[in-house]
Tab-separated table of C-alpha atoms in Angstrom:
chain	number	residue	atom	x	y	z
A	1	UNK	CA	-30.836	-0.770	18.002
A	2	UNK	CA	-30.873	2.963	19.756
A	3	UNK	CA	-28.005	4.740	18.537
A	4	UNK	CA	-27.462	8.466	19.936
A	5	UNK	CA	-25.611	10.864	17.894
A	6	UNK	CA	-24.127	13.696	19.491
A	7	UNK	CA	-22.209	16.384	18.756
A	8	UNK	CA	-23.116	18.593	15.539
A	9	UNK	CA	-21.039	17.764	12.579
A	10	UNK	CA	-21.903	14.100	13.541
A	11	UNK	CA	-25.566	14.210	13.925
A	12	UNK	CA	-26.107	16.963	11.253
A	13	UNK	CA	-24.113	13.901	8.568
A	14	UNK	CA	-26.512	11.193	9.553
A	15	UNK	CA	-29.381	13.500	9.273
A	16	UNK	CA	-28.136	14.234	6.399
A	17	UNK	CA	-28.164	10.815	4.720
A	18	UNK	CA	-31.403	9.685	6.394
A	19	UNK	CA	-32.996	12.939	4.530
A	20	UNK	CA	-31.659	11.860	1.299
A	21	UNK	CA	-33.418	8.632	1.474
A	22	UNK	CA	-36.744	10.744	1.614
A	23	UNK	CA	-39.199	11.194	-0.991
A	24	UNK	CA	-40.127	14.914	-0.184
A	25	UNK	CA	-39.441	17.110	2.876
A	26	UNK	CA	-40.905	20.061	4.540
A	27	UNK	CA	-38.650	23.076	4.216
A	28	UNK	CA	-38.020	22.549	8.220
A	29	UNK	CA	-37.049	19.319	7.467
A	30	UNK	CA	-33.765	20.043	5.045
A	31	UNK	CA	-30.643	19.384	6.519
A	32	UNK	CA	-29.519	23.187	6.036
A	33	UNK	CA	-32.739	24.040	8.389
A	34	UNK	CA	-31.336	22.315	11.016
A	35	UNK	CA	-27.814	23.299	9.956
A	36	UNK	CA	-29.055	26.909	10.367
A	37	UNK	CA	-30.932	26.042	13.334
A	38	UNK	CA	-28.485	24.748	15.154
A	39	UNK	CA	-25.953	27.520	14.459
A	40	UNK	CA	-27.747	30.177	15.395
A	41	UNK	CA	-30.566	29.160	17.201
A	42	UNK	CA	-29.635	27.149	20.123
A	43	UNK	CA	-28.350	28.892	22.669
A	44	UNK	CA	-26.098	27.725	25.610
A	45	UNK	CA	-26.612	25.444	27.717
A	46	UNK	CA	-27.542	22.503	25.770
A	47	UNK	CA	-26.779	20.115	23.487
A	48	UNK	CA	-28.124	18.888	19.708
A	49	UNK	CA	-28.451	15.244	19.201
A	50	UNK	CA	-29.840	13.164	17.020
A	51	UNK	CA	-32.178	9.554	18.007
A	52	UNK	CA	-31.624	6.654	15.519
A	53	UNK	CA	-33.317	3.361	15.187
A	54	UNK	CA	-31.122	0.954	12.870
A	55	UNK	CA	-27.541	-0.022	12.477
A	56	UNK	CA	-24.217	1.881	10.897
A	57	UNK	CA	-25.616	0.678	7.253
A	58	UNK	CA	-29.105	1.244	7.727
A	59	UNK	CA	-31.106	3.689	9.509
A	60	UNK	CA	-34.853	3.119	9.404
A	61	UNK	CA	-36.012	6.382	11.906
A	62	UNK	CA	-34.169	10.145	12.694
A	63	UNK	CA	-35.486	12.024	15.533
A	64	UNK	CA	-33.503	15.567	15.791
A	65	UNK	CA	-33.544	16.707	19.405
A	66	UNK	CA	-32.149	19.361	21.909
A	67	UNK	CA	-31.241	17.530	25.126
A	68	UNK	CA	-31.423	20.276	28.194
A	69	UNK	CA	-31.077	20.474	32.220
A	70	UNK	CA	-33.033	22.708	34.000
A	71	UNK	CA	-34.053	23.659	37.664
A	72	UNK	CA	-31.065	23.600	40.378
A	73	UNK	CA	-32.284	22.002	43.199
A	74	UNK	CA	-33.818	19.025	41.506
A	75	UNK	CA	-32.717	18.916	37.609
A	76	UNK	CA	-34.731	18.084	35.150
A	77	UNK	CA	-33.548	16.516	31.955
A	78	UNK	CA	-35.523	17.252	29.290
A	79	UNK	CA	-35.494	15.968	25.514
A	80	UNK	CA	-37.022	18.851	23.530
A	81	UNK	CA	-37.669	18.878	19.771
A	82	UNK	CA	-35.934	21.312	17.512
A	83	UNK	CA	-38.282	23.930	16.518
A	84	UNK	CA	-39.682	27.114	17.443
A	85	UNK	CA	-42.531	29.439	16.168
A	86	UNK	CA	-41.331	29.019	12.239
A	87	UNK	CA	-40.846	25.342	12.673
A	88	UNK	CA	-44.350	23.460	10.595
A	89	UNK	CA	-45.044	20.232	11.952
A	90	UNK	CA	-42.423	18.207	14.371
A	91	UNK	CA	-41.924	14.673	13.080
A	92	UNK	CA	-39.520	12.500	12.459
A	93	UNK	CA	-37.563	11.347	9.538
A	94	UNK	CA	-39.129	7.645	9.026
A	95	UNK	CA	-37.322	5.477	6.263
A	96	UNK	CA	-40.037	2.305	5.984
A	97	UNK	CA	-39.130	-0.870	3.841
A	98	UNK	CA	-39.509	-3.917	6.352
A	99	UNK	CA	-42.422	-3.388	8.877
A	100	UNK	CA	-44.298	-0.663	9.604
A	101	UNK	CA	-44.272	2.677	11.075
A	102	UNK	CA	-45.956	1.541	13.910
A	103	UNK	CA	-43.508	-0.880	14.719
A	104	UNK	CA	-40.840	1.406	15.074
A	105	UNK	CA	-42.200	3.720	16.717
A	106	UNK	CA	-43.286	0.833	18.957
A	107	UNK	CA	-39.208	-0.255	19.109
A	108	UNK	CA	-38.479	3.926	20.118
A	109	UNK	CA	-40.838	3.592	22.862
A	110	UNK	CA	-39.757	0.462	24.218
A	111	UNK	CA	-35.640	1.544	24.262
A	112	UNK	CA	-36.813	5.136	25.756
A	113	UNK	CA	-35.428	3.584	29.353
A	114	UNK	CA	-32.474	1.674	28.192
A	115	UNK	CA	-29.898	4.149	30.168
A	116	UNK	CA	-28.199	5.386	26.946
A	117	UNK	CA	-30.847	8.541	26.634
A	118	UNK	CA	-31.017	10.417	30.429
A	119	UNK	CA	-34.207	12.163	30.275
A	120	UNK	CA	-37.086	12.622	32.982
A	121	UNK	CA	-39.140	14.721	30.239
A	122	UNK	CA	-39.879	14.441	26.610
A	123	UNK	CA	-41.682	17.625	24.912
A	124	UNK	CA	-41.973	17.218	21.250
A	125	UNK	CA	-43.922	20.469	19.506
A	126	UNK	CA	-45.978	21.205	17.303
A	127	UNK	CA	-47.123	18.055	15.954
A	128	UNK	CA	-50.436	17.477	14.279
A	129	UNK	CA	-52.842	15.395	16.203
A	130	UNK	CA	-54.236	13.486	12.913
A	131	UNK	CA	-50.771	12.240	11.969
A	132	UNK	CA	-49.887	8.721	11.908
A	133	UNK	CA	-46.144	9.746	13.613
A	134	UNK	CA	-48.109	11.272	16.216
A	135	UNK	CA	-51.449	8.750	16.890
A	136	UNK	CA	-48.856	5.614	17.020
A	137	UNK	CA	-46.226	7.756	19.377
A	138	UNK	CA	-49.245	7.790	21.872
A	139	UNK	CA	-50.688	4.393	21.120
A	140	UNK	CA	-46.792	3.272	22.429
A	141	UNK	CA	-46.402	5.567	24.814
A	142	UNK	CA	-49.852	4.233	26.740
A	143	UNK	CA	-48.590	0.131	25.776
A	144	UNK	CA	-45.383	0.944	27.570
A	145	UNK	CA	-47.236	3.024	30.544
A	146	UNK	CA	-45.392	6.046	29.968
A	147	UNK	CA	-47.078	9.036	31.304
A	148	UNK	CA	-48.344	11.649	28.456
A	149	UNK	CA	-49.830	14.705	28.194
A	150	UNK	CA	-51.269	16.325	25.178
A	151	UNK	CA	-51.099	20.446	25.134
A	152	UNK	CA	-51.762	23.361	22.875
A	153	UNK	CA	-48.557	24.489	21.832
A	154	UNK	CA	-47.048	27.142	19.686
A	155	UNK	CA	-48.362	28.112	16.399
A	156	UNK	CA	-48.707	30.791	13.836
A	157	UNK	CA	-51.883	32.906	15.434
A	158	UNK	CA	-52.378	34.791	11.740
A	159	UNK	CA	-51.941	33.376	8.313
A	160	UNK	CA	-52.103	34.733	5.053
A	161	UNK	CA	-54.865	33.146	3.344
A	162	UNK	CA	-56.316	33.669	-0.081
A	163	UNK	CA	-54.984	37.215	0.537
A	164	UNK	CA	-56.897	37.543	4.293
A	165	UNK	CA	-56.113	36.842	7.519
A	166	UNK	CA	-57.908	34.607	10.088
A	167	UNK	CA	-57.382	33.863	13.321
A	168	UNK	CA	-55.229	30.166	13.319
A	169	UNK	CA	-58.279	28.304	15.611
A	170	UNK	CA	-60.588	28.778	12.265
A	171	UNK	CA	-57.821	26.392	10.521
A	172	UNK	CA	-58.330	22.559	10.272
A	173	UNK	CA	-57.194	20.792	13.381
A	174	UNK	CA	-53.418	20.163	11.511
């Protein structure tokens, strides 16, 4: 089942417990990142949520998000991950024991219109094109005809490397 988690002290718990469950996280993907992030970060309006797929005992996926309106004349609600230009790769928290990644990213897709998310646009950034999160996001996305664009995004345009710097489009794809 979809479950939405709203509000920050409840999301930022059942982050927290999904993250526990991991065997290694990126340092954007700690629970006091997002703690931090959403603290000082997120600015007004707008509100932090969190996506489950699972029950109350058992969640299998995470997705942190920032759910916004914008436009006045014709709104536009937009699901938006949490990150910004320190942020490494965008991807979800997956907890796999029955099934397989695919499949529930599959099950996302297929309860993305089920009326208890209200979103016309989904932008998740930076994700890395070669990633399984992100090659079986698009292989639902295109099963359940939902219209989706791929962009360049954000990114780090220098990087220490080795002690030089190089320009980021001389780094490997992700």
């Amino acid at each position: 089942q979809l479950i939405v988690y709203k509000g920050e002290e409840q999301w930022l718990g059942v982050y927290s417990k999904l993250a526990s469950e991991q065997q290694a996280l990126g340092f954007d993907q700690v629970p006091e990142w997002f703690e931090a992030y959403v603290a000082y970060v997120i600015k007004q309006p707008g509100e932090s949520l969190i996506v489950a797929i699972g029950d109350e005992e058992r969640l299998m996926l995470g997705l942190p998000l920032l759910s916004t309106r914008s436009g006045r004349l014709l709104p536009v609600r937009c699901l938006s991950s949490l990150t910004n230009y320190y942020s490494a790769l965008y991807q979800p928290l997956l907890s796999v024991t029955n099934g397989s990644q695919g499949d529930i990213i599959s099950f996302l897709v297929s309860l993305l219109g089920n009326g208890s998310l209200e979103w016309d646009e989904i932008s998740l950034e930076p994700m890395a094109g070669d990633s399984p999160f992100f090659i079986e996001l698009q292989r639902a996305l295109g099963f359940y005809r939902y219209p989706s664009t791929v962009t360049e995004c954000f990114t780090n345009w220098y990087l220490a490397m080795g002690g030089m710097r190089r320009m980021s489009r001389r780094y490997p794809r992700s």
